[in-house]
PDB file of C-alpha atoms in Angstrom:
ATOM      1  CA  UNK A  23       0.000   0.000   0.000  1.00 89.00           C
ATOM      2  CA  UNK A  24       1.127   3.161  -0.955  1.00 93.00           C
ATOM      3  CA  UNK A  25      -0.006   6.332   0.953  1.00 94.00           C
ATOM      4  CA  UNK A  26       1.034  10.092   0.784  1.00 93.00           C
ATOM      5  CA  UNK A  27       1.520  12.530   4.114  1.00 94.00           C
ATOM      6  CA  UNK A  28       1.513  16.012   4.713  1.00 93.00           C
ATOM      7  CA  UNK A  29       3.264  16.802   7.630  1.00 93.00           C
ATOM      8  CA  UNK A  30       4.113  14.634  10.520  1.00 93.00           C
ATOM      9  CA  UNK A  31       0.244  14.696  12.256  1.00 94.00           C
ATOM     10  CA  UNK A  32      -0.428  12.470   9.168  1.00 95.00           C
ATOM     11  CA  UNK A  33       2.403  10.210   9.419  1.00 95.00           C
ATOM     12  CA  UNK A  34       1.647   9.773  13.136  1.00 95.00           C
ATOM     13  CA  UNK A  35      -1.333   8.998  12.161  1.00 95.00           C
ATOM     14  CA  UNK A  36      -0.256   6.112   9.391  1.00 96.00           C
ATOM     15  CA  UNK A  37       2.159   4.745  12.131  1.00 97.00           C
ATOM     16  CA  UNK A  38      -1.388   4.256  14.469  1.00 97.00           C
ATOM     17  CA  UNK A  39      -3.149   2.737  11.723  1.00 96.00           C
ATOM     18  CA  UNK A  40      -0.492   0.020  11.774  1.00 97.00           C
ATOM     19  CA  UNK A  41      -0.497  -0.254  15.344  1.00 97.00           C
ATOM     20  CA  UNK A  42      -3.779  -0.716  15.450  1.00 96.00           C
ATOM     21  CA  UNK A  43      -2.969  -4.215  13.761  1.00 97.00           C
ATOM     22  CA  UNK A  44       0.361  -5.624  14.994  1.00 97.00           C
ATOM     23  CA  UNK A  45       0.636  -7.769  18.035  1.00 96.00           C
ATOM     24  CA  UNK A  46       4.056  -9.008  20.444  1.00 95.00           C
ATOM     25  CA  UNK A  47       6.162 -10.809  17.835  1.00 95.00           C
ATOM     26  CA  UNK A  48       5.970  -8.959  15.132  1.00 96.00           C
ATOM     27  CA  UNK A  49       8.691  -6.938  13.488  1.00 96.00           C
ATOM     28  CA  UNK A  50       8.411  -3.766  11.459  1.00 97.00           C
ATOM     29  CA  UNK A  51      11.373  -2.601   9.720  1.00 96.00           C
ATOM     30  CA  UNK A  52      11.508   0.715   8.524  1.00 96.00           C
ATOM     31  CA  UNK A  53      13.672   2.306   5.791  1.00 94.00           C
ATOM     32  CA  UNK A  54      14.074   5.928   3.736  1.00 92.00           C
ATOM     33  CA  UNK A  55      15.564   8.742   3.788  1.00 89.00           C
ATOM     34  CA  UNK A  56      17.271  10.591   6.282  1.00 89.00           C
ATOM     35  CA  UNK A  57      14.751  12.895   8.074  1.00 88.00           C
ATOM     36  CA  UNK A  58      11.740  11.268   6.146  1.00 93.00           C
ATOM     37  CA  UNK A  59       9.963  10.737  10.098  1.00 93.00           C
ATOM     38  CA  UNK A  60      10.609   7.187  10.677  1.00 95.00           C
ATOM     39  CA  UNK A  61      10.496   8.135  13.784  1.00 94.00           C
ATOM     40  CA  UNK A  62       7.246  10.216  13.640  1.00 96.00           C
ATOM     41  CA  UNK A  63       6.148   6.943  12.596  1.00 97.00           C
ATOM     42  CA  UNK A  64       6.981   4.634  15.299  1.00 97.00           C
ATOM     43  CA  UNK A  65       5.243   7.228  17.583  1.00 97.00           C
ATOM     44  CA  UNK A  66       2.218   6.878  16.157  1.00 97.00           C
ATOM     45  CA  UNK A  67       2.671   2.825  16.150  1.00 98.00           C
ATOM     46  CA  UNK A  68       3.440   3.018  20.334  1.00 98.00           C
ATOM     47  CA  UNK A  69       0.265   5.300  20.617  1.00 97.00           C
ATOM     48  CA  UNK A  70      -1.621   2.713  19.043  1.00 97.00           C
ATOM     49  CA  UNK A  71      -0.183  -0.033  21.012  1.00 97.00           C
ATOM     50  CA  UNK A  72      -0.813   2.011  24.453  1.00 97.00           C
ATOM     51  CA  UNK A  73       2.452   3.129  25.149  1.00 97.00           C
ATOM     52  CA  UNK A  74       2.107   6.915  27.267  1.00 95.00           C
ATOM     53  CA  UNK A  75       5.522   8.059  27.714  1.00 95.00           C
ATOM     54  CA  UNK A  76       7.193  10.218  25.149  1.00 94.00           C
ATOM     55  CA  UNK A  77       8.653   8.596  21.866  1.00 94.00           C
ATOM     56  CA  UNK A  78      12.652   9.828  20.990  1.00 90.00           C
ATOM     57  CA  UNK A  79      14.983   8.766  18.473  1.00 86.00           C
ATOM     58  CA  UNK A  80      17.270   5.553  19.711  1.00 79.00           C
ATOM     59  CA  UNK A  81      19.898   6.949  17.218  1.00 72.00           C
ATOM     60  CA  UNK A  82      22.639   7.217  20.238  1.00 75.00           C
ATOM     61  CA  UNK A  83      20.836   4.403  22.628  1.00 80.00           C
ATOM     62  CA  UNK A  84      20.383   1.879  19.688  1.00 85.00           C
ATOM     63  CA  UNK A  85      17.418   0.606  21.739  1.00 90.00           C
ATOM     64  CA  UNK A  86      14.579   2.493  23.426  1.00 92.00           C
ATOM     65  CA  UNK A  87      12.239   0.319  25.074  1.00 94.00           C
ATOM     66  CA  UNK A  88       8.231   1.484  26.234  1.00 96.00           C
ATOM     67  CA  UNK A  89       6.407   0.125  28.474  1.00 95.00           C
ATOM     68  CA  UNK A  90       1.758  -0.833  27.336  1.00 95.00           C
ATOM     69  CA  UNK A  91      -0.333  -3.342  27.303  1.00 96.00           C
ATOM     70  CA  UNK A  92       2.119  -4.363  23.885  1.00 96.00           C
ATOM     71  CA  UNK A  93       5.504  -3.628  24.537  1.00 96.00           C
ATOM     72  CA  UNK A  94       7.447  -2.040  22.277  1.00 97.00           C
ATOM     73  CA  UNK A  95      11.170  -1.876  21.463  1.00 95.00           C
ATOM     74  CA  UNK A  96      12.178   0.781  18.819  1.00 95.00           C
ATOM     75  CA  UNK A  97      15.539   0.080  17.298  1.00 91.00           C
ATOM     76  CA  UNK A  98      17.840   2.728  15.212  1.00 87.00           C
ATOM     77  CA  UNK A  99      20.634   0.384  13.475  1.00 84.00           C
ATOM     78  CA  UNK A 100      22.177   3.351  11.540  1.00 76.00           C
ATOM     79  CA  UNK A 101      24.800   3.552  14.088  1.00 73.00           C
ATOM     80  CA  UNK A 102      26.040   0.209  14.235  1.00 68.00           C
ATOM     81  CA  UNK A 103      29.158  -0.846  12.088  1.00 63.00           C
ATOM     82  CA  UNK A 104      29.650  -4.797  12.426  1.00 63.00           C
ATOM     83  CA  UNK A 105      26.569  -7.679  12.205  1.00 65.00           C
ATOM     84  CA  UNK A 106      27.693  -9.289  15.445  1.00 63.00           C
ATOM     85  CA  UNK A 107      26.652  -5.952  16.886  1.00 69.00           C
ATOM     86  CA  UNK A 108      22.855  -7.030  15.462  1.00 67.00           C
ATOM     87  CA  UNK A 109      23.417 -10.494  16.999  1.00 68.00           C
ATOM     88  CA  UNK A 110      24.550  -8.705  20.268  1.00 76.00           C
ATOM     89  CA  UNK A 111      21.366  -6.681  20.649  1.00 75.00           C
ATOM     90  CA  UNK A 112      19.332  -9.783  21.120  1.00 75.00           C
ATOM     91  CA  UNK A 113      16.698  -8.976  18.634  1.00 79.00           C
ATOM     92  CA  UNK A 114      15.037 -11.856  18.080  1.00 81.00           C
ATOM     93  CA  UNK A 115      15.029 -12.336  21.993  1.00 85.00           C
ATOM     94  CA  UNK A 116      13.021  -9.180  21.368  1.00 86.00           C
ATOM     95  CA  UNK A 117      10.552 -10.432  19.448  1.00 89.00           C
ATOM     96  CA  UNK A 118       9.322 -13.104  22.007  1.00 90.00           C
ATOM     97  CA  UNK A 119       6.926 -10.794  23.760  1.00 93.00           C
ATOM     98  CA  UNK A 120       7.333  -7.342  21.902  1.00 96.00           C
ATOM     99  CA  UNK A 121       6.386  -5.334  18.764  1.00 97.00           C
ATOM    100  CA  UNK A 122      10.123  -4.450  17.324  1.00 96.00           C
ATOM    101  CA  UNK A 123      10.372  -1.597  14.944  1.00 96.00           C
ATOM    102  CA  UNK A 124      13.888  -1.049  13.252  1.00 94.00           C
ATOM    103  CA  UNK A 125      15.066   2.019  12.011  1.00 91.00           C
ATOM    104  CA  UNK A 126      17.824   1.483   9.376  1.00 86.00           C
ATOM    105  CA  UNK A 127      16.524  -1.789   8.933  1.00 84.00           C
ATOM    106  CA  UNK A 128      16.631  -1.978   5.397  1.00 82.00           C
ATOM    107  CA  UNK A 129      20.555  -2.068   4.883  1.00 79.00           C
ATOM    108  CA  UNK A 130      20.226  -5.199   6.872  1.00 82.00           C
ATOM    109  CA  UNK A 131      16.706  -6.715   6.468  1.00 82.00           C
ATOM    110  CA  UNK A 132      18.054  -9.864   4.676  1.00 81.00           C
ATOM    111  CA  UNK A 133      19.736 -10.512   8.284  1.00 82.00           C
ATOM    112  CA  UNK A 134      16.073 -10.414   9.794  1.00 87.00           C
ATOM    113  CA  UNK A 135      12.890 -12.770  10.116  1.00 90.00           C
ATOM    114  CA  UNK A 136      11.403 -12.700   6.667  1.00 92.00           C
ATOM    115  CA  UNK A 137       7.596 -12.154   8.680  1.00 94.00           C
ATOM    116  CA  UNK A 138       7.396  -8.591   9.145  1.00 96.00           C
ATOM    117  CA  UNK A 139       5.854  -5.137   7.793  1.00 97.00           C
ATOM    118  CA  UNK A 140       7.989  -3.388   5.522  1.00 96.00           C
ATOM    119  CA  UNK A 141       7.874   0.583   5.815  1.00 97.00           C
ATOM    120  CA  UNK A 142       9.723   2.442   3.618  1.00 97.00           C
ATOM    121  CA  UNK A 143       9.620   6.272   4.198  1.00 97.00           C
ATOM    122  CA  UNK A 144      10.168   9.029   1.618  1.00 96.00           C
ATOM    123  CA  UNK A 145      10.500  13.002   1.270  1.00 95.00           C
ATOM    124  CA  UNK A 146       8.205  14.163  -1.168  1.00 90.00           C
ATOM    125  CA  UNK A 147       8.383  17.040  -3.487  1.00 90.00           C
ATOM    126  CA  UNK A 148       6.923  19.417  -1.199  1.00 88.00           C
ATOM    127  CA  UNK A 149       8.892  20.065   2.643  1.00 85.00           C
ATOM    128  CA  UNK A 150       6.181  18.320   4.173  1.00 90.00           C
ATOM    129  CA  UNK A 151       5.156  16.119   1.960  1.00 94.00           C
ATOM    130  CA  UNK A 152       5.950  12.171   2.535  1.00 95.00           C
ATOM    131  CA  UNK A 153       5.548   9.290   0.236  1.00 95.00           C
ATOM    132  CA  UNK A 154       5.124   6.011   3.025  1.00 96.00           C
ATOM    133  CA  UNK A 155       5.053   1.964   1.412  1.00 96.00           C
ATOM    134  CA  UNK A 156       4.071  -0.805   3.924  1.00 96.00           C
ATOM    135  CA  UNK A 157       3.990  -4.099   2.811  1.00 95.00           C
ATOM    136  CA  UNK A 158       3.386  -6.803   5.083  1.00 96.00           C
ATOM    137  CA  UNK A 159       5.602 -10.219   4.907  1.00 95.00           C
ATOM    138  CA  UNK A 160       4.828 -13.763   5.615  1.00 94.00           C
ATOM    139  CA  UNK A 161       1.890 -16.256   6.924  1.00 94.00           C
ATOM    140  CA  UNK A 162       1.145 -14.505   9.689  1.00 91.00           C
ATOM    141  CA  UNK A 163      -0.214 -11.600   8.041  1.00 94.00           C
ATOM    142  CA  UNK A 164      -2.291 -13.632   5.607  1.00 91.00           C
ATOM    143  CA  UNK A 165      -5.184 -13.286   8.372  1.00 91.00           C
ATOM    144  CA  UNK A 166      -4.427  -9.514   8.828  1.00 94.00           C
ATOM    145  CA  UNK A 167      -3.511  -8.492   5.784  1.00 92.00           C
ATOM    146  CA  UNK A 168      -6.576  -7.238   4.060  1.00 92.00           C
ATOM    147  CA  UNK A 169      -7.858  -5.657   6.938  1.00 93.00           C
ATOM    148  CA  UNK A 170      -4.466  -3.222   7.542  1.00 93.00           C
ATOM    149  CA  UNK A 171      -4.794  -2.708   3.657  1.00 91.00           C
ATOM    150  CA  UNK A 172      -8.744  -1.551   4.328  1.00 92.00           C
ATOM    151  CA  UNK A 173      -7.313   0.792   7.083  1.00 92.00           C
ATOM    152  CA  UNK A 174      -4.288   2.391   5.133  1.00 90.00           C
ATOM    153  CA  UNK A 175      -7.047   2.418   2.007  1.00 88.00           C
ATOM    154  CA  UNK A 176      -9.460   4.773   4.709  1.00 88.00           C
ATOM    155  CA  UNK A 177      -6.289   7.154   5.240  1.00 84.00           C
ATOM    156  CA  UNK A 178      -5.399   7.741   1.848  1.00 66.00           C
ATOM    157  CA  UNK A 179      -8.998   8.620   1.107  1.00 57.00           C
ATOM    158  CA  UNK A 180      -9.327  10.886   3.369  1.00 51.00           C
TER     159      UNK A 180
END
């Protein structure tokens, strides 16, 4: 699905429309450019999921975790600079009883589970403009999958 943004309210507001539809387990990796509001993003994703507390960047922490009734674990790779440091994080420990969303996680998605959403952020031709593609991965969104693309479909309409 491929929506358009204008402004970060809007991508917040994508981000929650996923939320609304991932459980503990799942993975979302997120790619794009630099400044495109991946992070924007996964704040609307943890307001879905029922996180309260404030959403920052992990750029310099690598991992900020929050605290709902579905955990959530946002992870900014771009840092990092060898796979073992990947291993080291103990994502897929992560992904026993948390939604994992993973900045960066392009340059290193064939590294990850092959289930997972696929968010790929872009600046559009205008300074507030965003182009956003999810695509959702794998069995376990067979059951899910038109209903998130019925959601996203209600947000670009609008």
């Amino acid at each position: 699905m491929m929506l358009t943004t204008r402004g970060g309210h809007e991508t917040e507001s994508v981000g929650a429309a996923l939320g609304e539809f991932l459980r503990e387990g799942d993975l979302v990796v997120l790619g794009g450019d630099l400044g495109a509001g991946k992070t924007t993003f996964v704040k609307g994703v943890a307001r879905a999921l029922g996180v309260r507390d404030p959403v920052t960047s992990p750029t310099f922490t690598i991992v900020q975790e929050y605290d709902g009734p579905v955990p959530v674990a946002h992870v900014d790779i771009y840092r990092l600079q060898r796979v073992q440091e990947l291993h080291d994080l103990g994502l897929e420990e992560m992904l026993d009883d948390r939604v994992v969303l993973v900045e960066w996680g392009d340059v290193v998605a064939p590294l990850l589970p092959s289930e997972r959403v696929e968010v790929q952020l872009t600046i559009g031709d205008a300074p507030d403009m965003r182009a956003i593609e999810i695509v959702a991965h794998g069995p376990g969104w067979d059951a899910r999958r038109d209903a998130l693309d019925t959601a996203l479909a209600a947000i670009r309409g609008t």
